[in-house]
PDB file of C-alpha atoms in Angstrom:
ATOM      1  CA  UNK A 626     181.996  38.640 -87.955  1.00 51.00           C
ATOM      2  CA  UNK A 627     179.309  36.385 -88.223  1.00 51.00           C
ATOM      3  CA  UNK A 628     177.706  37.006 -84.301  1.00 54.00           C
ATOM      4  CA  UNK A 629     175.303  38.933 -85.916  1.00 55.00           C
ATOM      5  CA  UNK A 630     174.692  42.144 -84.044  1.00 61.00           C
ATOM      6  CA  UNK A 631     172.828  45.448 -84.866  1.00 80.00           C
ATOM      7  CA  UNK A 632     175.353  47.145 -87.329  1.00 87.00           C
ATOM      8  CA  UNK A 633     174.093  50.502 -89.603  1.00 91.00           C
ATOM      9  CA  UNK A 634     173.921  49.335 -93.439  1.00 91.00           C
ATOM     10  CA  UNK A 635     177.275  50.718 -94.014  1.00 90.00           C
ATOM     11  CA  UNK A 636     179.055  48.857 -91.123  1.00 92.00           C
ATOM     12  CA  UNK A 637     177.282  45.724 -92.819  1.00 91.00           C
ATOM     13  CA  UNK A 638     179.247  46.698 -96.218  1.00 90.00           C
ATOM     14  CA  UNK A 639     182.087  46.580 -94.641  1.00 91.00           C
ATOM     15  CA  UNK A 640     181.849  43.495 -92.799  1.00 91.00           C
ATOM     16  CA  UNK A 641     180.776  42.177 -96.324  1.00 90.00           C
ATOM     17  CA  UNK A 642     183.957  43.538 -98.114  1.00 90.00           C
ATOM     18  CA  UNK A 643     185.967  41.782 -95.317  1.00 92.00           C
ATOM     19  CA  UNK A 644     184.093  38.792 -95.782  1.00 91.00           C
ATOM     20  CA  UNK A 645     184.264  38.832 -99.406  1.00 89.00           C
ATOM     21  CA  UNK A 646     188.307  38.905 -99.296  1.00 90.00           C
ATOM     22  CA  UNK A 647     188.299  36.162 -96.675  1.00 93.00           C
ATOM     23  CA  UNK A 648     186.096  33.991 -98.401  1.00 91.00           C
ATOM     24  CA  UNK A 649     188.381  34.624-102.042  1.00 89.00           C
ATOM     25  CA  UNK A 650     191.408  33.843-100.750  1.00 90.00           C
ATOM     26  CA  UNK A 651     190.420  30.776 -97.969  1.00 90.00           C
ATOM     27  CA  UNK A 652     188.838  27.059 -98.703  1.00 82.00           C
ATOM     28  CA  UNK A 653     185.978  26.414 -96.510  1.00 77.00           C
ATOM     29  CA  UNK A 654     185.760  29.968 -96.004  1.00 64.00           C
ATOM     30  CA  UNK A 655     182.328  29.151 -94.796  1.00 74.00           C
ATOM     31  CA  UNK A 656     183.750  27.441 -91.180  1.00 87.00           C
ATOM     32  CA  UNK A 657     185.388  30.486 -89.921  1.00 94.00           C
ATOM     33  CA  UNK A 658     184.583  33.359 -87.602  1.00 95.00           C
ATOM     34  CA  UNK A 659     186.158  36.575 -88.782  1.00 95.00           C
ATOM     35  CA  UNK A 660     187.838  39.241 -87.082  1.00 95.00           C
ATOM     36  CA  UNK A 661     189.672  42.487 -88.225  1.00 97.00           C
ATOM     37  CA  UNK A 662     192.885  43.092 -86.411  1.00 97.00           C
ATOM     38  CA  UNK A 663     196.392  44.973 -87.134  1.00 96.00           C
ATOM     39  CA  UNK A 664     199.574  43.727 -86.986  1.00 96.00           C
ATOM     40  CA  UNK A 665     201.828  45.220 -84.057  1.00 95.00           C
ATOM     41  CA  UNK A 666     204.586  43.615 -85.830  1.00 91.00           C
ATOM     42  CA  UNK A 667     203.598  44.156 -89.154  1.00 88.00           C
ATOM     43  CA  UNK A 668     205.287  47.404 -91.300  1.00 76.00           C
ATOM     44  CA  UNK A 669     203.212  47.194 -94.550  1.00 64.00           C
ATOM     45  CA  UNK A 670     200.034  49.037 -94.836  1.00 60.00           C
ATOM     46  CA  UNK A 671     199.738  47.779 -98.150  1.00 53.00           C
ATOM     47  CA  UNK A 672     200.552  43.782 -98.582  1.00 52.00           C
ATOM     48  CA  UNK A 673     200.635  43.691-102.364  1.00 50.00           C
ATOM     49  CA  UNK A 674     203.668  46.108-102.484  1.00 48.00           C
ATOM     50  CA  UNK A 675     205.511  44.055-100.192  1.00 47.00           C
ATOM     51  CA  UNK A 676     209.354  43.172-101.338  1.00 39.00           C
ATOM     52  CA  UNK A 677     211.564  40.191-100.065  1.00 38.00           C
ATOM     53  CA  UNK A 678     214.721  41.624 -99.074  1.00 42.00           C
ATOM     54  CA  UNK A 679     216.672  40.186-102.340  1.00 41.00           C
ATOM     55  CA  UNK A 680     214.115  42.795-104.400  1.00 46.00           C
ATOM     56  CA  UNK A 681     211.899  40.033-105.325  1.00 44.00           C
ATOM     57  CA  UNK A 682     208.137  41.037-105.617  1.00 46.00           C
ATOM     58  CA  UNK A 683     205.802  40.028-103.253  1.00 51.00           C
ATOM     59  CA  UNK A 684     204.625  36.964-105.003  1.00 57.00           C
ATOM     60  CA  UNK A 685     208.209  35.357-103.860  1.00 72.00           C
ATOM     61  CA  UNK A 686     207.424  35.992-100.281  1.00 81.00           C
ATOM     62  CA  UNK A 687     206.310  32.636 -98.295  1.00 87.00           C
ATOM     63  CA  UNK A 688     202.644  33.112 -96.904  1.00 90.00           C
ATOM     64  CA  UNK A 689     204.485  33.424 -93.151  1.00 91.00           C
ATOM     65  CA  UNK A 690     206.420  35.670 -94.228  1.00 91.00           C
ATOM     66  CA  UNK A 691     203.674  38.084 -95.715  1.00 89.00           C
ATOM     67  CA  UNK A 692     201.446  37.685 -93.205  1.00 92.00           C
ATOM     68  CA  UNK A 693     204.575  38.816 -90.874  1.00 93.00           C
ATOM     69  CA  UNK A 694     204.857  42.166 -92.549  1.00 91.00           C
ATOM     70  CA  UNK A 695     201.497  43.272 -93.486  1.00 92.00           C
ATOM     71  CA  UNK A 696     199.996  45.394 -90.946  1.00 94.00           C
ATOM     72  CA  UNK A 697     196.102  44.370 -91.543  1.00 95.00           C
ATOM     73  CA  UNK A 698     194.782  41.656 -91.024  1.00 96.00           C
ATOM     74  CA  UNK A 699     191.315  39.375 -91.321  1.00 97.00           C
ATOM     75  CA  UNK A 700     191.360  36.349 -88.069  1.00 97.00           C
ATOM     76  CA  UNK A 701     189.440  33.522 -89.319  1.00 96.00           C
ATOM     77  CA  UNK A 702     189.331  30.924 -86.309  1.00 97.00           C
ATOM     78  CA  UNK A 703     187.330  27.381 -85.916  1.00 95.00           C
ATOM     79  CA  UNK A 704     187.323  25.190 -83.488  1.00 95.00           C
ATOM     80  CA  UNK A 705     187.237  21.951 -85.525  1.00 93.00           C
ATOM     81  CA  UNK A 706     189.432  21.462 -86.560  1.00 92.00           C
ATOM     82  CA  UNK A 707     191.309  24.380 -84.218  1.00 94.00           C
ATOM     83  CA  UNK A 708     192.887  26.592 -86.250  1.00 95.00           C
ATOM     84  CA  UNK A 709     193.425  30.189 -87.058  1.00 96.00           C
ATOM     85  CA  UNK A 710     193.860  31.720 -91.058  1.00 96.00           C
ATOM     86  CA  UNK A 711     195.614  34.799 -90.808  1.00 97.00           C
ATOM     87  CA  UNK A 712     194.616  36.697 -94.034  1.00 95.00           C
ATOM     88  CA  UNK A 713     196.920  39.961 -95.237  1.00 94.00           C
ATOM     89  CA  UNK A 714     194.675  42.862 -96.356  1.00 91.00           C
ATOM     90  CA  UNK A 715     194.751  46.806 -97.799  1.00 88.00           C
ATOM     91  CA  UNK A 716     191.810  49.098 -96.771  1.00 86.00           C
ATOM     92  CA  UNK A 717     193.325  51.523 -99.225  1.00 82.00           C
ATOM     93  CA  UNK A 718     191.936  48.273-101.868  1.00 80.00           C
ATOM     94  CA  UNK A 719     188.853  47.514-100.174  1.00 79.00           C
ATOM     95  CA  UNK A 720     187.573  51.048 -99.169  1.00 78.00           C
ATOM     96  CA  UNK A 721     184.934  52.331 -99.481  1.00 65.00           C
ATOM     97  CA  UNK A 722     183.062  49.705 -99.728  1.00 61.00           C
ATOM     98  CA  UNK A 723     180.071  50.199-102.777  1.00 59.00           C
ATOM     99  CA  UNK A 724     177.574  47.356-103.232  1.00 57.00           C
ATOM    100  CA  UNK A 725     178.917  47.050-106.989  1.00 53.00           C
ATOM    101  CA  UNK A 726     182.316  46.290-105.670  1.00 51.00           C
ATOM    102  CA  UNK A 727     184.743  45.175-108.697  1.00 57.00           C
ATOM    103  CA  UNK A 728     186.089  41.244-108.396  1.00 58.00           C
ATOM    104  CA  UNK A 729     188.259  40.782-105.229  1.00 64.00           C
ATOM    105  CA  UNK A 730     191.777  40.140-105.562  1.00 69.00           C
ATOM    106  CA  UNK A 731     192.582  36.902-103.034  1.00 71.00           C
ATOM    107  CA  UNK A 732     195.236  36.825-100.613  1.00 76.00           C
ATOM    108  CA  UNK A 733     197.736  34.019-100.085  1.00 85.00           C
ATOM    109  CA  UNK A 734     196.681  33.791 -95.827  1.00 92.00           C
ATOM    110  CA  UNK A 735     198.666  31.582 -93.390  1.00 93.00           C
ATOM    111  CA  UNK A 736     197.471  29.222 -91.539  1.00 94.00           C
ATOM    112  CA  UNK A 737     197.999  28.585 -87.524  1.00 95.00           C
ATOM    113  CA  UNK A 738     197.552  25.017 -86.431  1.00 94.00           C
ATOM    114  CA  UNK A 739     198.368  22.488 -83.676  1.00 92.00           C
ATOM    115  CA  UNK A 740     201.362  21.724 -86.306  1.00 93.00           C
ATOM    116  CA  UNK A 741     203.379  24.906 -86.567  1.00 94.00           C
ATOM    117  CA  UNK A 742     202.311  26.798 -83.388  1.00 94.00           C
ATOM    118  CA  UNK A 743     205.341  27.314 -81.321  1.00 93.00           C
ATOM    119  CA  UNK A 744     203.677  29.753 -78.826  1.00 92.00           C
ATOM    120  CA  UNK A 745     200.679  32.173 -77.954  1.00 95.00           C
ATOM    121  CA  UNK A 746     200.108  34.740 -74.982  1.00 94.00           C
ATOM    122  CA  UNK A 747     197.795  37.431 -74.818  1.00 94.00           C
ATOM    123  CA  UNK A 748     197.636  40.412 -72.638  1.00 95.00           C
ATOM    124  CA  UNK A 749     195.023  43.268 -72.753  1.00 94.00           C
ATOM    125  CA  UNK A 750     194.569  43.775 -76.386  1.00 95.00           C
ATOM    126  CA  UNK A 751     196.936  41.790 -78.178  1.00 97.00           C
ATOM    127  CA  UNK A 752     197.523  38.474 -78.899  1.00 97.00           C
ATOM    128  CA  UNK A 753     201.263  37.574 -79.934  1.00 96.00           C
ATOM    129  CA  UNK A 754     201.467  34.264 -82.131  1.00 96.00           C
ATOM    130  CA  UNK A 755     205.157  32.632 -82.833  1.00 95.00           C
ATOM    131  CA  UNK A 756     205.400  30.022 -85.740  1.00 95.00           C
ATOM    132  CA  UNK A 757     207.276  27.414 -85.555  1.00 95.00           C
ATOM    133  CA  UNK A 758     209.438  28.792 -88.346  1.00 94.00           C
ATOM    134  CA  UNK A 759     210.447  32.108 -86.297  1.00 94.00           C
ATOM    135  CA  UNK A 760     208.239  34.536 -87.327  1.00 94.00           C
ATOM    136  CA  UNK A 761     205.576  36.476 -85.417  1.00 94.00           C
ATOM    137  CA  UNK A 762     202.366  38.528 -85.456  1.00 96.00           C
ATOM    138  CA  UNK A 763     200.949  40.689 -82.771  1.00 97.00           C
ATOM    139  CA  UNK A 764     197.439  41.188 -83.178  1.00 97.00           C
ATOM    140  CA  UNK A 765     196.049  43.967 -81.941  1.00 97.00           C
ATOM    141  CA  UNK A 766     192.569  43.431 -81.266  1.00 97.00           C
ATOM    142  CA  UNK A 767     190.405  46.669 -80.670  1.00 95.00           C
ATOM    143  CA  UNK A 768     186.683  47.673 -80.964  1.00 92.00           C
ATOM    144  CA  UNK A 769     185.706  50.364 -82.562  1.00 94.00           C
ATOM    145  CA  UNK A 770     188.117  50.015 -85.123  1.00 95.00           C
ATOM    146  CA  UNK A 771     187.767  53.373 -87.912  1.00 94.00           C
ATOM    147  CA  UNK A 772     190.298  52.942 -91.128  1.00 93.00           C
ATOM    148  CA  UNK A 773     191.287  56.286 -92.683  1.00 90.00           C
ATOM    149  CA  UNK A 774     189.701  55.435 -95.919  1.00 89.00           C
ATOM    150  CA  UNK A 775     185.672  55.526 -94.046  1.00 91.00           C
ATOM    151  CA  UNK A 776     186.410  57.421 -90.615  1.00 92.00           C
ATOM    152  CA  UNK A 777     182.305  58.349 -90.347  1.00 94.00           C
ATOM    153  CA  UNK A 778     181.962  53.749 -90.607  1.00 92.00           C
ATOM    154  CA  UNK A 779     182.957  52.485 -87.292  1.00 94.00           C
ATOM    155  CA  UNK A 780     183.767  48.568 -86.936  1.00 95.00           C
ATOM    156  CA  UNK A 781     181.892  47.145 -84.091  1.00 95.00           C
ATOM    157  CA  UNK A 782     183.152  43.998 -83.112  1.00 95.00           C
ATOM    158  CA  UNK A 783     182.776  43.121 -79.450  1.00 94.00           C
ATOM    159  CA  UNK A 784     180.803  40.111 -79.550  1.00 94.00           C
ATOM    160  CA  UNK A 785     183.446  38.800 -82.161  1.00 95.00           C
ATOM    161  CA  UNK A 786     186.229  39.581 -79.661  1.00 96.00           C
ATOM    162  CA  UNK A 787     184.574  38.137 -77.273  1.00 96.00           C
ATOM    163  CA  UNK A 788     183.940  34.981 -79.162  1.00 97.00           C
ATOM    164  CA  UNK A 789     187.321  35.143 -80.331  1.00 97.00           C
ATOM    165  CA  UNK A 790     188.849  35.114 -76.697  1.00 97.00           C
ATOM    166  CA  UNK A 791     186.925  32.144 -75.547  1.00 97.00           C
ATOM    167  CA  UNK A 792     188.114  30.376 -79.254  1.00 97.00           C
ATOM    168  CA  UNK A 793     191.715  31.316 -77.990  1.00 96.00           C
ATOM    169  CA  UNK A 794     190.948  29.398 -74.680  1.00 95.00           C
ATOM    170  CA  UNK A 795     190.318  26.397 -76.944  1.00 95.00           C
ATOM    171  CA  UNK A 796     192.920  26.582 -78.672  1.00 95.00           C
ATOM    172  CA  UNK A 797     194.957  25.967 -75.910  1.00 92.00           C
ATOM    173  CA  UNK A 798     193.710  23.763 -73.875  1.00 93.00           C
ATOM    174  CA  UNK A 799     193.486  21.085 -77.552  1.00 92.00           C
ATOM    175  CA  UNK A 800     197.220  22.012 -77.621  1.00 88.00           C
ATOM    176  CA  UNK A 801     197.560  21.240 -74.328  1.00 87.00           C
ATOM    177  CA  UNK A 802     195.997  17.934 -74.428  1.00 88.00           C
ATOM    178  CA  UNK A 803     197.916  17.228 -77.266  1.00 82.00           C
ATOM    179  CA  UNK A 804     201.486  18.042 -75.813  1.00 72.00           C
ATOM    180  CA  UNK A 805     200.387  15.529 -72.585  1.00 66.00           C
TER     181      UNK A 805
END
């Protein structure tokens, strides 16, 4: 979300709420291109009521393990160094969007790296990530996206999918070169 494109002032607040999360809950939040996408896998629409399955609250979860079951998400990516920050979110939380927004409430993201990536493919529009730890995301990656919460305040996000696409051919070939 930072290919800047011509977005209405209220598609602008909401790329600015998204950003505003991102940049709470990530260091050099700065670095990253940001994309909205939902969880295939994930069964949560709202990450903060999340419980582990021995009743603990969320809090107890692992960052893997939360990003696993929440059903929206924000994709940071960079390409140096190449990684992706998968960041848990609620639109119930965020939306609507008002320019006096109250303090937002970081996330605890997880982080994709050469180090525990144990596989990507993509086809159409997902992407399915596996950790090396087991778990996995499918991102479904869409344009226009609507949430519930702002139906009339479409997300446009082409260019970033686009951008995000070409990142993921990166991404590879670095983990290529690395693995030869």
């Amino acid at each position: 979300m930072v290919i800047h494109s011509e977005r209405s002032p209220a598609e602008e607040q909401l790329v600015a709420a998204f950003r505003a999360v991102f940049d709470a809950s990530v260091m050099n939040f700065g670095s990253y291109n940001l994309l909205y996408a939902e969880n295939i896998f994930g069964r949560e629409e709202h990450p903060e009521l999340l419980l582990a399955s021995r009743g603990a609250p969320s809090a107890d979860l692992s960052a893997q393990e939360a990003v696993e079951a929440a059903r929206h998400l924000l994709v940071g990516y960079r390409r140096e160094p190449a990684e992706m920050v998968l960041c848990p979110i609620d639109p119930a939380a965020m939306f609507p969007p008002t320019e006096t927004a109250e303090a937002v409430s970081p996330r605890v993201p997880a982080l994709v790296n050469l180090t525990n990536l144990a596989g990507m493919a993509s086809e159409g529009t997902t992407v399915e990530i596996a950790m090396s730890t087991g778990r996995r995301i499918k991102l479904d990656i869409r344009t226009p996206v609507t949430f519930e919460q702002i139906p009339e305040v479409p997300l446009h996000q082409e260019l970033d999918i686009e951008d995000f696409y070409t990142f993921l051919d990166h991404f590879m070939d670095v983990i290529e070169r690395k693995g030869s």
